[in-house]
Structures are given as structure tokens and as C-alpha cells.
CSV table of C-alpha atoms in Angstrom, one decimal:
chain,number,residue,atom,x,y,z
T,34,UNK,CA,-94.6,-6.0,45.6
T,35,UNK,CA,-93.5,-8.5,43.0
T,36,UNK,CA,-96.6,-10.9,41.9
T,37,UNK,CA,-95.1,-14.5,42.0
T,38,UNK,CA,-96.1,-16.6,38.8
T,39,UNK,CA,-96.1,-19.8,39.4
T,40,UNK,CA,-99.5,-21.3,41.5
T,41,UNK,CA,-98.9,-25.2,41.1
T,42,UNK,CA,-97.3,-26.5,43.7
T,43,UNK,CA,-96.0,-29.5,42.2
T,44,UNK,CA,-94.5,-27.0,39.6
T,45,UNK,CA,-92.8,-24.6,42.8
T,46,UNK,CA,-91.5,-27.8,44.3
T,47,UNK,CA,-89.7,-28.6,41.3
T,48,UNK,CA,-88.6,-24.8,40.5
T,49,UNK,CA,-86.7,-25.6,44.4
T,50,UNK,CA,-85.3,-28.4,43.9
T,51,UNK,CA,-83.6,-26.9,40.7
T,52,UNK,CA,-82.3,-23.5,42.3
T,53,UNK,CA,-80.8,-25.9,44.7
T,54,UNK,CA,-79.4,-28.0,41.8
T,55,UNK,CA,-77.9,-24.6,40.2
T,56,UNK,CA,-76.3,-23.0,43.7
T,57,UNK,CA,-74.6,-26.7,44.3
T,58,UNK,CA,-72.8,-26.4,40.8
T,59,UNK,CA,-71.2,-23.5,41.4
T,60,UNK,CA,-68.9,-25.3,43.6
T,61,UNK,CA,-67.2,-26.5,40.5
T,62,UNK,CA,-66.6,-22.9,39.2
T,63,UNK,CA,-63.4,-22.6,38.1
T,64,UNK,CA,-63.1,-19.5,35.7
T,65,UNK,CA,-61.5,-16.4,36.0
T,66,UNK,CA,-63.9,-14.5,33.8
T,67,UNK,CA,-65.9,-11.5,35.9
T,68,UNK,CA,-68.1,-10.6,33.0
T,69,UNK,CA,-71.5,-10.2,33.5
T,70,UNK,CA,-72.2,-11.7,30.4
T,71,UNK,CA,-70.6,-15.6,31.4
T,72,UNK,CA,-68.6,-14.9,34.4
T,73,UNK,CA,-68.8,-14.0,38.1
T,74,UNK,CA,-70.7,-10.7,38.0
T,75,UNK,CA,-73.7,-13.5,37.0
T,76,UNK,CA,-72.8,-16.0,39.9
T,77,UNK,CA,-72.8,-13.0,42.4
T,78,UNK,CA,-76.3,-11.7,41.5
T,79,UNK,CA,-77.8,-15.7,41.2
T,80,UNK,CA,-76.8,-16.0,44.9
T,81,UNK,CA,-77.5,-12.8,46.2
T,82,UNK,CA,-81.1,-13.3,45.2
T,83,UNK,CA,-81.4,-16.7,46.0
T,84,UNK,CA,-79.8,-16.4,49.8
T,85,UNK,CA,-82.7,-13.4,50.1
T,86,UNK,CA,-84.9,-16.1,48.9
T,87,UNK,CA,-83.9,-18.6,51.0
T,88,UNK,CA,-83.5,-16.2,54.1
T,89,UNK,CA,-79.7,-16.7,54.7
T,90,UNK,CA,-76.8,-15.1,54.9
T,91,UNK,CA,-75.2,-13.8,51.2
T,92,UNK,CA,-72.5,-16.4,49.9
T,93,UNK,CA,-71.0,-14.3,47.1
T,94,UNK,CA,-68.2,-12.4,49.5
T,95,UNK,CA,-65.3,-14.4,47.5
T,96,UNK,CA,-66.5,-13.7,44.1
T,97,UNK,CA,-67.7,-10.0,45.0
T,98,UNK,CA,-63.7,-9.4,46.3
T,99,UNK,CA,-62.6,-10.6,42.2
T,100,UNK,CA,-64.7,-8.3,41.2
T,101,UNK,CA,-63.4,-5.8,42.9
T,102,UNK,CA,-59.8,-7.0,41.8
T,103,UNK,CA,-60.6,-6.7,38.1
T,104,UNK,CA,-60.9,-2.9,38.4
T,105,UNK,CA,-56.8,-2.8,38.7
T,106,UNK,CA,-56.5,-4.0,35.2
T,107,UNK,CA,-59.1,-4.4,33.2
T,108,UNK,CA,-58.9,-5.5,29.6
T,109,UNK,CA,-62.4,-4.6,27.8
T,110,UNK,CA,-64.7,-1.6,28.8
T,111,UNK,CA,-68.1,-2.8,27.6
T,112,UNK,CA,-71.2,-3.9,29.2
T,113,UNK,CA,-71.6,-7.8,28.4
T,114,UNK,CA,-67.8,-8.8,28.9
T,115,UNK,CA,-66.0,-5.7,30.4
T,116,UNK,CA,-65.7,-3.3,33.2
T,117,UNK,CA,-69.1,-1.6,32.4
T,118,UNK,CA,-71.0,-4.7,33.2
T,119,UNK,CA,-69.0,-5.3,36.4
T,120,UNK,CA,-69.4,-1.5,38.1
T,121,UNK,CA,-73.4,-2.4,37.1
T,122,UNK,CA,-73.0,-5.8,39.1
T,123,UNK,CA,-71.9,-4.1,42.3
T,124,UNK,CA,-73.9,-1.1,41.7
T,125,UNK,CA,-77.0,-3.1,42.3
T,126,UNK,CA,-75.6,-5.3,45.1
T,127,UNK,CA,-75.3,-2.2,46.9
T,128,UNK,CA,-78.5,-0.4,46.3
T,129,UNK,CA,-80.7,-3.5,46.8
T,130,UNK,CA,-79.0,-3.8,50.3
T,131,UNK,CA,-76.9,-7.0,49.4
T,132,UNK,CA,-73.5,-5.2,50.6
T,133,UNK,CA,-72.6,-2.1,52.1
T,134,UNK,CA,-68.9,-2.0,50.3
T,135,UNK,CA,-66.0,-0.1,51.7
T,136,UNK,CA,-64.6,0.7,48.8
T,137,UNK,CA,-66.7,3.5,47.5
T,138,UNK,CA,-68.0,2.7,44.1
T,139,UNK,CA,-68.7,6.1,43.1
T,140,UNK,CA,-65.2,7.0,43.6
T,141,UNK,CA,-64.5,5.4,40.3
T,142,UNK,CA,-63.2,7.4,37.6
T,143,UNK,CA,-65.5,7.2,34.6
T,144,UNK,CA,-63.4,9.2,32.4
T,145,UNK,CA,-61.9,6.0,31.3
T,146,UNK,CA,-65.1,5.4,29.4
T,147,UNK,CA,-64.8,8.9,27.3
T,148,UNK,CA,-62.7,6.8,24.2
T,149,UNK,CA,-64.8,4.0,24.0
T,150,UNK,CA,-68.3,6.3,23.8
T,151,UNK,CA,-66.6,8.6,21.6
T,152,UNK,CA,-64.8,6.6,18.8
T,153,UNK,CA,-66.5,3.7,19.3
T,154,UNK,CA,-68.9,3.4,16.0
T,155,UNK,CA,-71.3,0.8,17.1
T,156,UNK,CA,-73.9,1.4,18.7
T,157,UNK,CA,-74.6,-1.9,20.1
T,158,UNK,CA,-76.1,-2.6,23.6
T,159,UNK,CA,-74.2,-5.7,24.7
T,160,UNK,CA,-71.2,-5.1,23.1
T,161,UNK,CA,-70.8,-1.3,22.4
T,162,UNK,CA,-71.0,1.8,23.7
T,163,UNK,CA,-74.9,2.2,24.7
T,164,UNK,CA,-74.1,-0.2,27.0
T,165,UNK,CA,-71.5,1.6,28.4
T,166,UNK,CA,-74.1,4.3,28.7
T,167,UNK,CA,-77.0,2.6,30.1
T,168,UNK,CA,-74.6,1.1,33.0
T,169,UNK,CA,-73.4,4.7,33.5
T,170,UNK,CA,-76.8,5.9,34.0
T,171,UNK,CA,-78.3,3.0,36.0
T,172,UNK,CA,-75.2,4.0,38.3
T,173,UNK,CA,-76.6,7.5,38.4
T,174,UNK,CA,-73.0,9.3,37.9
T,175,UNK,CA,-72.5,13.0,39.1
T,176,UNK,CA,-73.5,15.4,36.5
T,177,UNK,CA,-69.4,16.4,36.2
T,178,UNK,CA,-69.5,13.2,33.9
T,179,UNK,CA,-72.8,14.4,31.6
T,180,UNK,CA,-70.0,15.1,29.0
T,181,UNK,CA,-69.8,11.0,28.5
T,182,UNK,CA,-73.3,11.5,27.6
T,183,UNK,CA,-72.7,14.4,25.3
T,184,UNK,CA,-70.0,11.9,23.8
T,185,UNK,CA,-72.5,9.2,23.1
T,186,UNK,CA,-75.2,11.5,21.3
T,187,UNK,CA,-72.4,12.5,18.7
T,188,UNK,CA,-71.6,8.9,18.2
T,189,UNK,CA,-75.2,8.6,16.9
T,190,UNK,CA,-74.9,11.9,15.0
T,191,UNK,CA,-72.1,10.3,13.3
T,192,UNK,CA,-73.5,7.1,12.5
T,193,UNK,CA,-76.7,8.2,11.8
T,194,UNK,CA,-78.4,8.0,8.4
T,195,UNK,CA,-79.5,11.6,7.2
T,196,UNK,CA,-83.5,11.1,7.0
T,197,UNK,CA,-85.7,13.7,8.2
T,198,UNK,CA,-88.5,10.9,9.5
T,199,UNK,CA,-86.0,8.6,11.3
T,200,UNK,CA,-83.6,8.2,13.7
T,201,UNK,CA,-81.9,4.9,11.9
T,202,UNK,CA,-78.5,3.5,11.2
T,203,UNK,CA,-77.0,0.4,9.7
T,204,UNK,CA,-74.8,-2.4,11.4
T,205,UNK,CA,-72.3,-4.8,10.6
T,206,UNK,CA,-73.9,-8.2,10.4
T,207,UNK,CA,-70.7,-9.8,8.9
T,208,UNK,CA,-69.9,-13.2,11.2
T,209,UNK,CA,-66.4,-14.2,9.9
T,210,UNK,CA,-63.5,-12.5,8.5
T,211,UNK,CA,-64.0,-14.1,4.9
T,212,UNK,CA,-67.5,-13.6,4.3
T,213,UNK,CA,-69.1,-10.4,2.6
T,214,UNK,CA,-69.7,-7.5,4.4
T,215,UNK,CA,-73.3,-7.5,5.1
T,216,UNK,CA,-75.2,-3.8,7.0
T,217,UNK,CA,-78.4,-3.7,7.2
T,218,UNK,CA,-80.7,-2.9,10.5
T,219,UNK,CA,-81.5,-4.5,13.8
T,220,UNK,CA,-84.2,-4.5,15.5
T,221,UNK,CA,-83.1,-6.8,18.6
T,222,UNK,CA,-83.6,-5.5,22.1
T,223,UNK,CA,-79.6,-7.1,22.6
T,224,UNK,CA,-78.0,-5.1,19.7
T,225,UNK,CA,-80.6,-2.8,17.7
T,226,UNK,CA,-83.0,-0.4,17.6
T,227,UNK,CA,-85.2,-1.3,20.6
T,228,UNK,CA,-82.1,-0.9,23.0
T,229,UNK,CA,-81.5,2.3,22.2
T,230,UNK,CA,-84.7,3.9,22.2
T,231,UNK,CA,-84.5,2.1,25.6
T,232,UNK,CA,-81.5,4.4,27.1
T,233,UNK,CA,-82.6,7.2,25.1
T,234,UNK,CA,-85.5,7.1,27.1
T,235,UNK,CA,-83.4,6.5,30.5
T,236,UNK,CA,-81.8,9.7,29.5
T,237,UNK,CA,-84.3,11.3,28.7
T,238,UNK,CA,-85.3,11.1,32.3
T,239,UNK,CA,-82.5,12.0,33.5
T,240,UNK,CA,-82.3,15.6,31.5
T,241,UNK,CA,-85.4,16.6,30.0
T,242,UNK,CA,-83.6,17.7,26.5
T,243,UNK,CA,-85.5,18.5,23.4
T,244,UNK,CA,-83.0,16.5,20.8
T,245,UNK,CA,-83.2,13.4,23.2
T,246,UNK,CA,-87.0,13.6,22.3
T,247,UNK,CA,-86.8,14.1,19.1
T,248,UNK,CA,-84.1,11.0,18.7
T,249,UNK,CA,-86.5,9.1,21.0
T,250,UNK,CA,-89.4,10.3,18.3
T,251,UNK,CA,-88.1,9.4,15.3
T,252,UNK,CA,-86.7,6.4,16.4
T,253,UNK,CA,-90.0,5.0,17.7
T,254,UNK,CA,-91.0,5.8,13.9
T,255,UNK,CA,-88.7,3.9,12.2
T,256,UNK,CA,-89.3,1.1,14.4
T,257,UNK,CA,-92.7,0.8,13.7
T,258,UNK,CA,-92.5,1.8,10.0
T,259,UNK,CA,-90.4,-2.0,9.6
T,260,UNK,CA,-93.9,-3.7,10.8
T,261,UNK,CA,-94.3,-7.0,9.0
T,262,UNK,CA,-98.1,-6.5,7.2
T,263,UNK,CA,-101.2,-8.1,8.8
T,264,UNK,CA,-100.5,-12.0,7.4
T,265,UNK,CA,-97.7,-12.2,9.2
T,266,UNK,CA,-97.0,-14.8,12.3
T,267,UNK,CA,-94.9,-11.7,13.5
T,268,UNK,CA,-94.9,-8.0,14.1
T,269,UNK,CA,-91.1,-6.9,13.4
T,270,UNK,CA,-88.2,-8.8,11.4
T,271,UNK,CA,-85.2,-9.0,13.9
T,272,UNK,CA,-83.3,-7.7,10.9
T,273,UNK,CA,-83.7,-5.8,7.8
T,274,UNK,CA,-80.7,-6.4,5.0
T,275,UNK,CA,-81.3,-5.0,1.2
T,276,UNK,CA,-84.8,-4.4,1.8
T,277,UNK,CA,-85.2,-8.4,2.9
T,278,UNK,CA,-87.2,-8.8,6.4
T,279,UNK,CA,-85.9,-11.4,8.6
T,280,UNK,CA,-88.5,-13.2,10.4
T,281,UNK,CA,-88.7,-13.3,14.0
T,282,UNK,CA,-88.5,-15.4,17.5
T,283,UNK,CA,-89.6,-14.8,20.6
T,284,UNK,CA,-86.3,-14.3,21.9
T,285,UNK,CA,-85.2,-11.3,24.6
T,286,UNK,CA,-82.3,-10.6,22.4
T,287,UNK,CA,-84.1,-10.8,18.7
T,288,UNK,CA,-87.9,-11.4,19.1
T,289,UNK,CA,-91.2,-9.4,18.9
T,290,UNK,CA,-91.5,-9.7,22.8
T,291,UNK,CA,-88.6,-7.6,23.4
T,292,UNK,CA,-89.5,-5.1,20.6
T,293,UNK,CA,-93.4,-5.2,22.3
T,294,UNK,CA,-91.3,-4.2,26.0
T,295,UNK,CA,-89.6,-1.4,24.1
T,296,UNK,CA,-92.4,0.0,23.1
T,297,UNK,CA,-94.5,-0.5,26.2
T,298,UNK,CA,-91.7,1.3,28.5
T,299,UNK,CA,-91.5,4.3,25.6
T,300,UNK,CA,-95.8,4.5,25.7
T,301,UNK,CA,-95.7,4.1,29.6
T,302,UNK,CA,-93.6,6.6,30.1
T,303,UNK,CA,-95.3,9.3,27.8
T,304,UNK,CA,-99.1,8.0,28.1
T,305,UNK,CA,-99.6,7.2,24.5
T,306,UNK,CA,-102.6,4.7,25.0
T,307,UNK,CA,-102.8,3.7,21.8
T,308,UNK,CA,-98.9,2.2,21.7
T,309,UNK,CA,-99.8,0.6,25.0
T,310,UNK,CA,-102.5,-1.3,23.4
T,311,UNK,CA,-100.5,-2.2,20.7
T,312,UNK,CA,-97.5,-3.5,23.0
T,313,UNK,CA,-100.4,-6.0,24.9
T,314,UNK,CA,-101.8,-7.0,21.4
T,315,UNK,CA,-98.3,-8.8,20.4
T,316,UNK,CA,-98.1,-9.7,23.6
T,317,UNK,CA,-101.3,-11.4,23.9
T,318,UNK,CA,-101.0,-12.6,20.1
T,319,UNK,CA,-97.5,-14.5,21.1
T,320,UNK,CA,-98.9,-15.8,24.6
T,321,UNK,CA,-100.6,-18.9,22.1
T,322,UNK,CA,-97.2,-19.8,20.3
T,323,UNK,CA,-96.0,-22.6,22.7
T,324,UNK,CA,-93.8,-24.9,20.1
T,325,UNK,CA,-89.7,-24.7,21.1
T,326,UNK,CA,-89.5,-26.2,17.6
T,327,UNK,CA,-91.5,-23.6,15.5
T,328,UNK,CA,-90.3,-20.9,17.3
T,329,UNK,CA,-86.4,-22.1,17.7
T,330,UNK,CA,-86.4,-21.8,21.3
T,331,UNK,CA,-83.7,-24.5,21.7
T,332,UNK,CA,-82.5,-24.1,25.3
T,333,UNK,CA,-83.5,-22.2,29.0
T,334,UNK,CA,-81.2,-19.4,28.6
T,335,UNK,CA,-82.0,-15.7,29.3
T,336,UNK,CA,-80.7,-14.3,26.1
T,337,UNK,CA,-82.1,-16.6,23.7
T,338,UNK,CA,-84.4,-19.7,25.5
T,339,UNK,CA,-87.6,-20.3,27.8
T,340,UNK,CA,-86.5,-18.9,30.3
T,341,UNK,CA,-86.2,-15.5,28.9
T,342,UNK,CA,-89.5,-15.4,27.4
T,343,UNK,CA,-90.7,-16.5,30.6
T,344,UNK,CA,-89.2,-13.9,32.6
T,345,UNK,CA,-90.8,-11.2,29.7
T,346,UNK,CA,-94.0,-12.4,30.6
T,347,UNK,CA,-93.7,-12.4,33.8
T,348,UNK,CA,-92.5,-8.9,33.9
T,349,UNK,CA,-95.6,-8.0,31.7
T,350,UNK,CA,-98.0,-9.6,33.9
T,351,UNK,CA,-96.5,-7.8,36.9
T,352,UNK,CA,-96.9,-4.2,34.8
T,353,UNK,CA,-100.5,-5.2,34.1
T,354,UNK,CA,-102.2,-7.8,35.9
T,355,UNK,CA,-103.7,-9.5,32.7
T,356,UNK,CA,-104.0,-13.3,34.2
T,357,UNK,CA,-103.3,-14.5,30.8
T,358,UNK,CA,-99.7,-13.5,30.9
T,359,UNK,CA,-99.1,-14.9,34.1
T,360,UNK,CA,-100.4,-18.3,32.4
T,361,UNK,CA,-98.0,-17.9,29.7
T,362,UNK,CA,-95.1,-17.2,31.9
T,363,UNK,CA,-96.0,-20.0,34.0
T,364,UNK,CA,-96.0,-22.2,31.0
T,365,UNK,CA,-92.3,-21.3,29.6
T,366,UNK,CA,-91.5,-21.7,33.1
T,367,UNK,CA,-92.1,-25.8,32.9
T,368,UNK,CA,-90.7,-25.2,29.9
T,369,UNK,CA,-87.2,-24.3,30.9
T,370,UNK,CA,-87.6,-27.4,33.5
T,371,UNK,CA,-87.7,-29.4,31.1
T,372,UNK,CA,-84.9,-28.1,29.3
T,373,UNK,CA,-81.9,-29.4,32.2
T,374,UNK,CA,-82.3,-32.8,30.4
T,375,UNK,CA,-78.6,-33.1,29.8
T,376,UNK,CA,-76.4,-35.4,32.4
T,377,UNK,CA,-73.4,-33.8,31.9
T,378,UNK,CA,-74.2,-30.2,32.2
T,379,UNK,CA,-74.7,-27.8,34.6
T,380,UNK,CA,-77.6,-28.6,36.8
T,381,UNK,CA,-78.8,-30.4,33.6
T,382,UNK,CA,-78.6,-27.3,31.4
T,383,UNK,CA,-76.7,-26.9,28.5
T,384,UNK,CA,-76.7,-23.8,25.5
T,385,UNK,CA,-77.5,-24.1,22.0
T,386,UNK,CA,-74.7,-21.9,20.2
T,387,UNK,CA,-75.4,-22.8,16.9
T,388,UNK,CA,-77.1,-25.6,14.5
T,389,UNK,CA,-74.0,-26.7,13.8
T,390,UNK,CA,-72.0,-26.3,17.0
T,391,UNK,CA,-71.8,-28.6,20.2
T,392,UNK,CA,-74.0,-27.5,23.2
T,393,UNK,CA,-71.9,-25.9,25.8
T,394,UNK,CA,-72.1,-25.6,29.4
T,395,UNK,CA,-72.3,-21.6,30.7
T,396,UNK,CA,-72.5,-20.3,34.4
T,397,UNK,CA,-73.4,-16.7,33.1
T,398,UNK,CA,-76.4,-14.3,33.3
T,399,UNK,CA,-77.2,-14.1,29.7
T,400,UNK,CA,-76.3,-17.6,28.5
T,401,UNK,CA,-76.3,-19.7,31.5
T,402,UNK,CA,-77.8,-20.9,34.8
T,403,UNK,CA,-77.2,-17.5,36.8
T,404,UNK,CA,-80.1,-16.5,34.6
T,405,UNK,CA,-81.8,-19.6,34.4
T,406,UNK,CA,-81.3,-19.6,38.4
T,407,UNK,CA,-82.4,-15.2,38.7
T,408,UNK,CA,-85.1,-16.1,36.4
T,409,UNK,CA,-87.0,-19.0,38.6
T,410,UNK,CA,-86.9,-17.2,41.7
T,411,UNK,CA,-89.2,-14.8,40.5
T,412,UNK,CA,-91.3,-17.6,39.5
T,413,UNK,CA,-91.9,-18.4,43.4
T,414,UNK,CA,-90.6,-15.4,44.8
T,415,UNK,CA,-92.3,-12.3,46.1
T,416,UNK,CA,-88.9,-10.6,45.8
T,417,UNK,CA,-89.0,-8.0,43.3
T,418,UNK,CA,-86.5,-9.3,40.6
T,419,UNK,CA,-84.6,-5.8,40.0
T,420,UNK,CA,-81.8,-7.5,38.4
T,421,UNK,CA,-83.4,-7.8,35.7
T,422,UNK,CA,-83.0,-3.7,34.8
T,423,UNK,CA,-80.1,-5.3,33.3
T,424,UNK,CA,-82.2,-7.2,30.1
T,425,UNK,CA,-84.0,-3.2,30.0
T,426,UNK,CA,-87.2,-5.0,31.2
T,427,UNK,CA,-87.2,-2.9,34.3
């Protein structure tokens, strides 16, 4: 059973009165975008969770049936904004109990996913084909489809540098068409290497294979060989460009506490104690680093705000039962709160995009109040927040 975080009550009361706040703006959704990333697929999960919370009947049937409609043409294949992301949506509504569909999901034909895996070169997460993968295998796929899987590995072979020690590869960190190509690595659980040691090891799982545990070997070693020295207010740079370290957040998608969850699953999950203990210590080191200004947490959202780190540590204190992460969650938790401060956004929230970009108001999982929304129930809940398999915390 899922350990609830937050013990004040004052604090629950308030965590209520905002879920209320967030399922009352989606009356004024208006998009057409199914993505999991900013669209519906986020929406459809928020009140799934929240009508088991509030013991009452689901109210996602409408934007469950677009979902459904999308599969007759859809226009990208990946996880964050595509198809991918969609058949993980309803994959999940229906082995949590939220639907029993008619239309058989596993009647889908995955094939269309075999040019995307194969000739896509990036290896991103979100956006790229381990995505793709990790929504296949969370969908657990007959094995007549293992060749996608196949497909995938050789995409690493191919992109792959050749070093006997390491499983690494660069990436493309160029923003804008006129700006220098920049590669270098990342080590972000939303595009880089934690990600994929993350459905390596799903895979892994799946079919015992001695070159998946090699990859998932070598790529733990590279990880940790990138390790900022002892001085430093962080363990990992999220990204490493002409030998320059970048530092750090504590963000899910570049931070040290997603890096520490990548580690912890991989140690878990082949009882190396000693990696454990070293996953806890950043955990337990970041637990004191509260200031949204030093550490650039400038809005709630999942992907990049309070509520993301909240929901880490809230996760972490439900693997462990260390009291001190459960303070810590509970913390960030106010945090993200205090964060719906703006009158003319949703519920109050509003995303940072950029230091030099207008805030922006986003419904989505990732970026906007579905998260937000998934992420305080747990605070209160009991209900084991399996959604959140999707940010590979689970």
C-alpha cells in the first residue's frame, strides 16, 4: 500500500481544495492535442486518479473516445507527443481497472513502430525511440514483436561510441537552426543516459540476455565515471560538452535526483548494496537544499518544478521508509502550493519555459496541472500512484 506524505492537516485541506481547483479548469479545455506530454492522455489519467480518490464515478469517457480517434491518423509516433505515449495512456487505464475497453488494445499493430526504432538515431526518452520502447514494453507486447526490440539495440550499436569501458554516446544539444552544432552527453533522466539504463533494465527483465547486461554494465560505468569530485554542491553534471561539466538541479528531467532513482532501480534490482547506499546519500544530501531560487526550481511542474521533486521523494520514501524523505516531500509539496500564485492561469499555475520567455498556461502531464493534479493526490492518498511508471520512478 502507497504511504501518504503529507500529515498536516491544514496542509491536506489545502492539497483538496486545489485538486478541486485543477478538475474545475478542465471545463475550459479546448485543445485537440492527445499527447501525453500537454494534451488529453494527461487530463484522462488526472481524473481517473482523482475520481478513485474522491470515490466517484470516472469522468474521462469523452476524452478517453479522442484518444481512441487519434489511432486512425496519427501524425508523430513518439512517446511525449505521439501515438506511443497515447497506447501507454490507455494501457494503464485498463490494467489499473479504470476501463474495461472494447476495442482491444492489444490488437494494435506495433509494426508501425519498426521505422522509427530502427532509423531513428536518437536515443532520446521523451522524444525518440527508447521511448517508443519503454511504452512497448510497459504494454507487455507478444513476443512476435521482440524484433522492435532487436531494432532498438542496433540503433545503440550504431550510435554508440567504440570504448571497451562504456556504453556512451553523444547528442545533439543544438537549440536553433543558426546556432553551432553542439554533441556532447546527457545525463537527464528525460533525454540521457539515466533513461536508458532505465529500459535497458526493463528489458532486461523481460529477456534475461547477456549483451543487455553488459550494455546495462557499462552504462552504469560511464555514468558514474562523470561524478563531479567531492567539493561539489552536486553529484552528476546534467550535461557534459568538450570536457565542460554542466552543473545540476534537482529536476526529474535534468537533476541528481533522477540520476540517484536510476541508480537505485539498477542496484535494487541486482542487490548491489553499496550503489543503494550511494543512491540514499544524494538523496539525503539534496533533502537540505530547499531555495527555488538557488536551485532554479521556478514553477510546480512535473518535468522541471516542485512538484516533481516532490513526487521523487515521495516515491523514495515509499521504497524505504526513511522519515526524512517523507519530510522533504512534504516540504516541496507546500512548495508547489505556493506556486498557483498567478490569477490568470490554470488553477493559479503557470510554466516557466524560459528566462526570457512569458509563462504559459499547460494542462499536460509533464508541464502542467495533470501532473501538478497526479502528483498531490499521492500526497493525501493511499492510492498507489502507478502513473507515475511513466517519469521511470516506478
Amino acid at each position: 500500500m502507497w504511504n501518504k506524505i503529507i500529515k498536516n492537516e491544514d496542509l491536506v485541506s489545502k492539497v483538496e481544495k486545489k485538486l478541486k481547483e485543477i478538475s474545475k479548469s478542465f471545463d475550459t479545455y479546448d485543445e485537440s492535442d492527445c499527447s501525453l506530454f500537454l494534451g488529453q492522455s494527461g487530463l484522462v489519467l488526472f481524473m481517473a486518479y482523482h475520481s478513485k480518490h474522491k470515490e466517484r464515478l470516472n469522468e474521462s469517457e469523452a476524452y478517453v473516445q479522442e484518444l481512441f480517434d487519434y489511432f486512425q491518423e496519427p501524425d508523430n509516433l513518439n512517446f511525449s507527443f505521439g501515438i506511443a505515449g497515447i497506447l501507454h495512456t490507455l494501457y494503464h487505464l485498463e490494467k489499473e481497472d479504470f476501463f474495461d475497453f472494447e476495442d482491444n488494445i492489444s490488437d494494435f499493430d506495433y509494426s508501425i513502430f519498426h521505422e522509427f526504432i530502427s532509423n531513428d538515431t536518437s536515443l532520446d526518452f521523451l522524444h525518440g525511440n527508447t521511448g517508443v520502447v519503454f511504452s512497448l514494453l510497459e504494454q507487455n507486447i507478444g513476443s512476435k514483436y521482440d524484433y522492435l526490440f532487436d531494432a532498438w539495440l542496433a540503433s545503440i550499436d550504431r550510435i554508440k561510441e567504440n570504448d571497451p569501458n562504456f556504453l556512451k554516446w553523444k547528442v545533439d544539444f543544438t537549440l536553433a537552426k543558426d546556432e553551432h552544432p553542439t554533441e556532447g552527453y546527457s545525463f537527464g533522466l528525460a533525454h540521457g543516459v539515466p533513461s536508458i539504463i532505465l529500459v535497458l533494465l526493463k528489458l532486461f527483465d523481460r529477456k534475461k540476455d547477456f549483451k543487455l547486461l553488459k550494455y546495462l554494465n557499462k552504462s552504469i560505468d560511464f555514468l558514474l565515471s562523470v561524478r563531479f569530485d567531492a567539493s561539489s554542491e552536486f553529484y552528476f553534471p546534467s550535461q557534459l560538452v568538450n570536457n565542460d561539466k554542466t552543473d545540476s538541479n534537482l529536476a526529474w528531467c535534468y537533476g541528481d535526483l533522477g540520476v540517484a532513482m536510476a541508480i537505485f532501480q539498477y542496484a535494487k534490482y541486482f542487490d548491489k548494496r553499496e550503489l543503494v547506499e550511494f543512491a540514499l546519500e544524494i538523496f539525503t544530501k539534496h533533502s537540505s537544499k530547499r531555495d527555488v531560487h538557488t536551485y532554479t526550481v521556478f514553477d510546480a511542474s512535473i518535468c522541471h518544478g516542485s512538484a516533481g521533486i516532490a513526487h521523487i521523494y515521495a516515491r523514495i520514501y515509499n521504497y524505504t521508509n526513511i522519515e526524512l524523505y517523507r519530510e522533504t516531500a512534504e516540504y516541496w509539496y507546500g512548495i508547489t502550493l505556493e506556486k498557483a500564485e498567478h490569477p490568470d492561469g490554470i488553477a493559479g499555475y503557470k510554466q516557466f519555459h524560459g528566462k526570457d520567455e512569458p509563462l504559459v498556461n499547460e494542462f499536460g502531464l509533464f508541464e502542467g496541472v495533470s501532473g501538478i493534479g497526479l502528483s498531490l493526490i499521492s500526497a493525501i492518498s493511499n492510492i498507489e500512484p502507478r502513473w507515475d511508471r511513466t517519469l521511470l520512478l516506478s
